Amino acid sequence: MKRLWIIANWKSNKTLEDALQWLDHVGPQLPQNDQLKVVVCPQMFQVEQMHKVVSEKGYPLLVGVQNLSQFSEGSYTGEVTSSTLKGIADIAILGHSERRKYFAETDEQVSEKVQQAKNNGIIPLTCVQDANTPISVECTLVAYEPVFAIGTGTPDTPENANQVSGEIKNKNNQVTDVLYGGSVDSNNCATFTSQENIAGLLIGRASLDPAQFVQIITNCVAHV
Ligand code: PGA
């Protein structure tokens, strides 16, 4: 089996109680497989508690964040630094199109965030809209997420997603894994992960439902 990332991006959804219930449902059903990297990215204040439960129960699950500060510690009101997240967050989704749109995040800021994550042992995942978005040379993990496909129910075609993923790798030698994100669900997931250049999925809405999320993993593992 090729390496496969299945990443849940919960965005600004779920209470802590809902989050822990999701974990109780999903955790025990996850297959033990070195090639499979399942990640959940809850809201920031839930990350530590979820990390604790995952460690205690020994679930094969990584816990990530949806953002982090471009700065190291200092006077940056409201920001959460990578050093605070060291040892708690395994991975950081950076430069999501919603952050670029609603919080005016720039490629330069995303690149600084990548550096902060790396400095603190957190794997950076840079989101790009197409093969032209700049990617820091420090970042090996990328998600291709065309804006028209996010939360719309209209995904890209697997063939086009595969082609763009190949272009991203050709233009950025350091990139080893490109994921696809945008209206992925349990019906279409394996059509993407079976593509040569696609190493996994970044999933928003369909990741909120624990049963559907487990079904996505099952379907993808059966088809790679
Ligand atoms: P969606 O979101 O699966 O709800 O389309 C994907 C994302 O924004 O990462």
mmCIF file of N, CA, C and O in Angstrom, residues 128-132 144-146 156 158-170 178 197-198:
data_model
loop_
_atom_site.group_PDB
_atom_site.id
_atom_site.type_symbol
_atom_site.label_atom_id
_atom_site.label_comp_id
_atom_site.label_asym_id
_atom_site.label_seq_id
_atom_site.Cartn_x
_atom_site.Cartn_y
_atom_site.Cartn_z
ATOM 1 N N VAL A 128 -2.832 24.814 -1.133
ATOM 2 C CA VAL A 128 -2.694 25.648 -2.327
ATOM 3 C C VAL A 128 -3.939 25.484 -3.198
ATOM 4 O O VAL A 128 -4.601 24.448 -3.164
ATOM 5 N N GLN A 129 -4.209 26.540 -3.973
ATOM 6 C CA GLN A 129 -5.411 26.500 -4.827
ATOM 7 C C GLN A 129 -5.116 25.942 -6.210
ATOM 8 O O GLN A 129 -6.003 25.504 -6.914
ATOM 9 N N ASP A 130 -3.849 26.046 -6.596
ATOM 10 C CA ASP A 130 -3.446 25.531 -7.908
ATOM 11 C C ASP A 130 -1.938 25.322 -7.884
ATOM 12 O O ASP A 130 -1.291 25.537 -6.853
ATOM 13 N N ALA A 131 -1.389 24.959 -9.029
ATOM 14 C CA ALA A 131 0.043 24.630 -9.064
ATOM 15 C C ALA A 131 0.924 25.878 -9.032
ATOM 16 O O ALA A 131 2.149 25.773 -8.950
ATOM 17 N N ASN A 132 0.316 27.077 -9.090
ATOM 18 C CA ASN A 132 1.113 28.311 -9.099
ATOM 19 C C ASN A 132 1.340 28.902 -7.713
ATOM 20 O O ASN A 132 2.139 29.829 -7.560
ATOM 21 N N TYR A 144 -3.818 20.159 -2.377
ATOM 22 C CA TYR A 144 -4.428 20.888 -3.491
ATOM 23 C C TYR A 144 -5.918 21.004 -3.194
ATOM 24 O O TYR A 144 -6.619 19.999 -3.111
ATOM 25 N N GLU A 145 -6.362 22.248 -2.994
ATOM 26 C CA GLU A 145 -7.763 22.492 -2.647
ATOM 27 C C GLU A 145 -8.335 23.619 -3.519
ATOM 28 O O GLU A 145 -8.256 24.792 -3.136
ATOM 29 N N PRO A 146 -8.889 23.290 -4.678
ATOM 30 C CA PRO A 146 -9.466 24.340 -5.515
ATOM 31 C C PRO A 146 -10.650 24.981 -4.802
ATOM 32 O O PRO A 146 -11.508 24.276 -4.240
ATOM 33 N N ASP A 156 -13.490 18.635 -7.601
ATOM 34 C CA ASP A 156 -12.743 18.578 -8.861
ATOM 35 C C ASP A 156 -12.875 17.150 -9.397
ATOM 36 O O ASP A 156 -13.278 16.228 -8.664
ATOM 37 N N PRO A 158 -11.261 13.610 -10.393
ATOM 38 C CA PRO A 158 -10.044 12.919 -9.931
ATOM 39 C C PRO A 158 -8.897 13.069 -10.932
ATOM 40 O O PRO A 158 -7.750 13.230 -10.532
ATOM 41 N N GLU A 159 -9.224 13.078 -12.218
ATOM 42 C CA GLU A 159 -8.189 13.183 -13.255
ATOM 43 C C GLU A 159 -7.496 14.537 -13.195
ATOM 44 O O GLU A 159 -6.274 14.628 -13.280
ATOM 45 N N ASN A 160 -8.305 15.601 -13.061
ATOM 46 C CA ASN A 160 -7.684 16.929 -12.992
ATOM 47 C C ASN A 160 -6.902 17.093 -11.690
ATOM 48 O O ASN A 160 -5.798 17.661 -11.685
ATOM 49 N N ALA A 161 -7.471 16.612 -10.595
ATOM 50 C CA ALA A 161 -6.767 16.702 -9.307
ATOM 51 C C ALA A 161 -5.431 15.963 -9.392
ATOM 52 O O ALA A 161 -4.413 16.424 -8.867
ATOM 53 N N ASN A 162 -5.428 14.848 -10.080
ATOM 54 C CA ASN A 162 -4.192 14.078 -10.258
ATOM 55 C C ASN A 162 -3.177 14.875 -11.082
ATOM 56 O O ASN A 162 -1.992 14.939 -10.751
ATOM 57 N N GLN A 163 -3.672 15.510 -12.121
ATOM 58 C CA GLN A 163 -2.765 16.279 -12.989
ATOM 59 C C GLN A 163 -2.159 17.466 -12.244
ATOM 60 O O GLN A 163 -0.948 17.713 -12.304
ATOM 61 N N VAL A 164 -3.006 18.214 -11.526
ATOM 62 C CA VAL A 164 -2.495 19.369 -10.778
ATOM 63 C C VAL A 164 -1.513 18.895 -9.694
ATOM 64 O O VAL A 164 -0.460 19.509 -9.484
ATOM 65 N N SER A 165 -1.823 17.783 -9.055
ATOM 66 C CA SER A 165 -0.917 17.254 -8.016
ATOM 67 C C SER A 165 0.442 16.917 -8.608
ATOM 68 O O SER A 165 1.485 17.181 -7.998
ATOM 69 N N GLY A 166 0.431 16.363 -9.818
ATOM 70 C CA GLY A 166 1.690 16.060 -10.513
ATOM 71 C C GLY A 166 2.464 17.331 -10.830
ATOM 72 O O GLY A 166 3.688 17.398 -10.644
ATOM 73 N N GLU A 167 1.742 18.380 -11.265
ATOM 74 C CA GLU A 167 2.394 19.665 -11.576
ATOM 75 C C GLU A 167 3.012 20.266 -10.316
ATOM 76 O O GLU A 167 4.114 20.829 -10.357
ATOM 77 N N ILE A 168 2.293 20.169 -9.215
ATOM 78 C CA ILE A 168 2.812 20.713 -7.944
ATOM 79 C C ILE A 168 4.125 20.027 -7.585
ATOM 80 O O ILE A 168 5.104 20.677 -7.209
ATOM 81 N N LYS A 169 4.161 18.722 -7.761
ATOM 82 C CA LYS A 169 5.401 17.984 -7.435
ATOM 83 C C LYS A 169 6.528 18.347 -8.411
ATOM 84 O O LYS A 169 7.682 18.493 -8.015
ATOM 85 N N ASN A 170 6.186 18.510 -9.682
ATOM 86 C CA ASN A 170 7.208 18.865 -10.677
ATOM 87 C C ASN A 170 7.814 20.231 -10.411
ATOM 88 O O ASN A 170 9.003 20.447 -10.607
ATOM 89 N N VAL A 178 1.167 15.007 -2.053
ATOM 90 C CA VAL A 178 0.113 15.983 -2.349
ATOM 91 C C VAL A 178 -1.235 15.334 -2.054
ATOM 92 O O VAL A 178 -1.540 14.235 -2.545
ATOM 93 N N ASN A 197 -0.798 10.419 -8.337
ATOM 94 C CA ASN A 197 -0.118 11.553 -7.687
ATOM 95 C C ASN A 197 -0.792 12.027 -6.411
ATOM 96 O O ASN A 197 -0.358 13.019 -5.825
ATOM 97 N N ILE A 198 -1.863 11.366 -6.002
ATOM 98 C CA ILE A 198 -2.613 11.836 -4.826
ATOM 99 C C ILE A 198 -2.339 10.906 -3.638
ATOM 100 O O ILE A 198 -2.602 9.713 -3.696
#
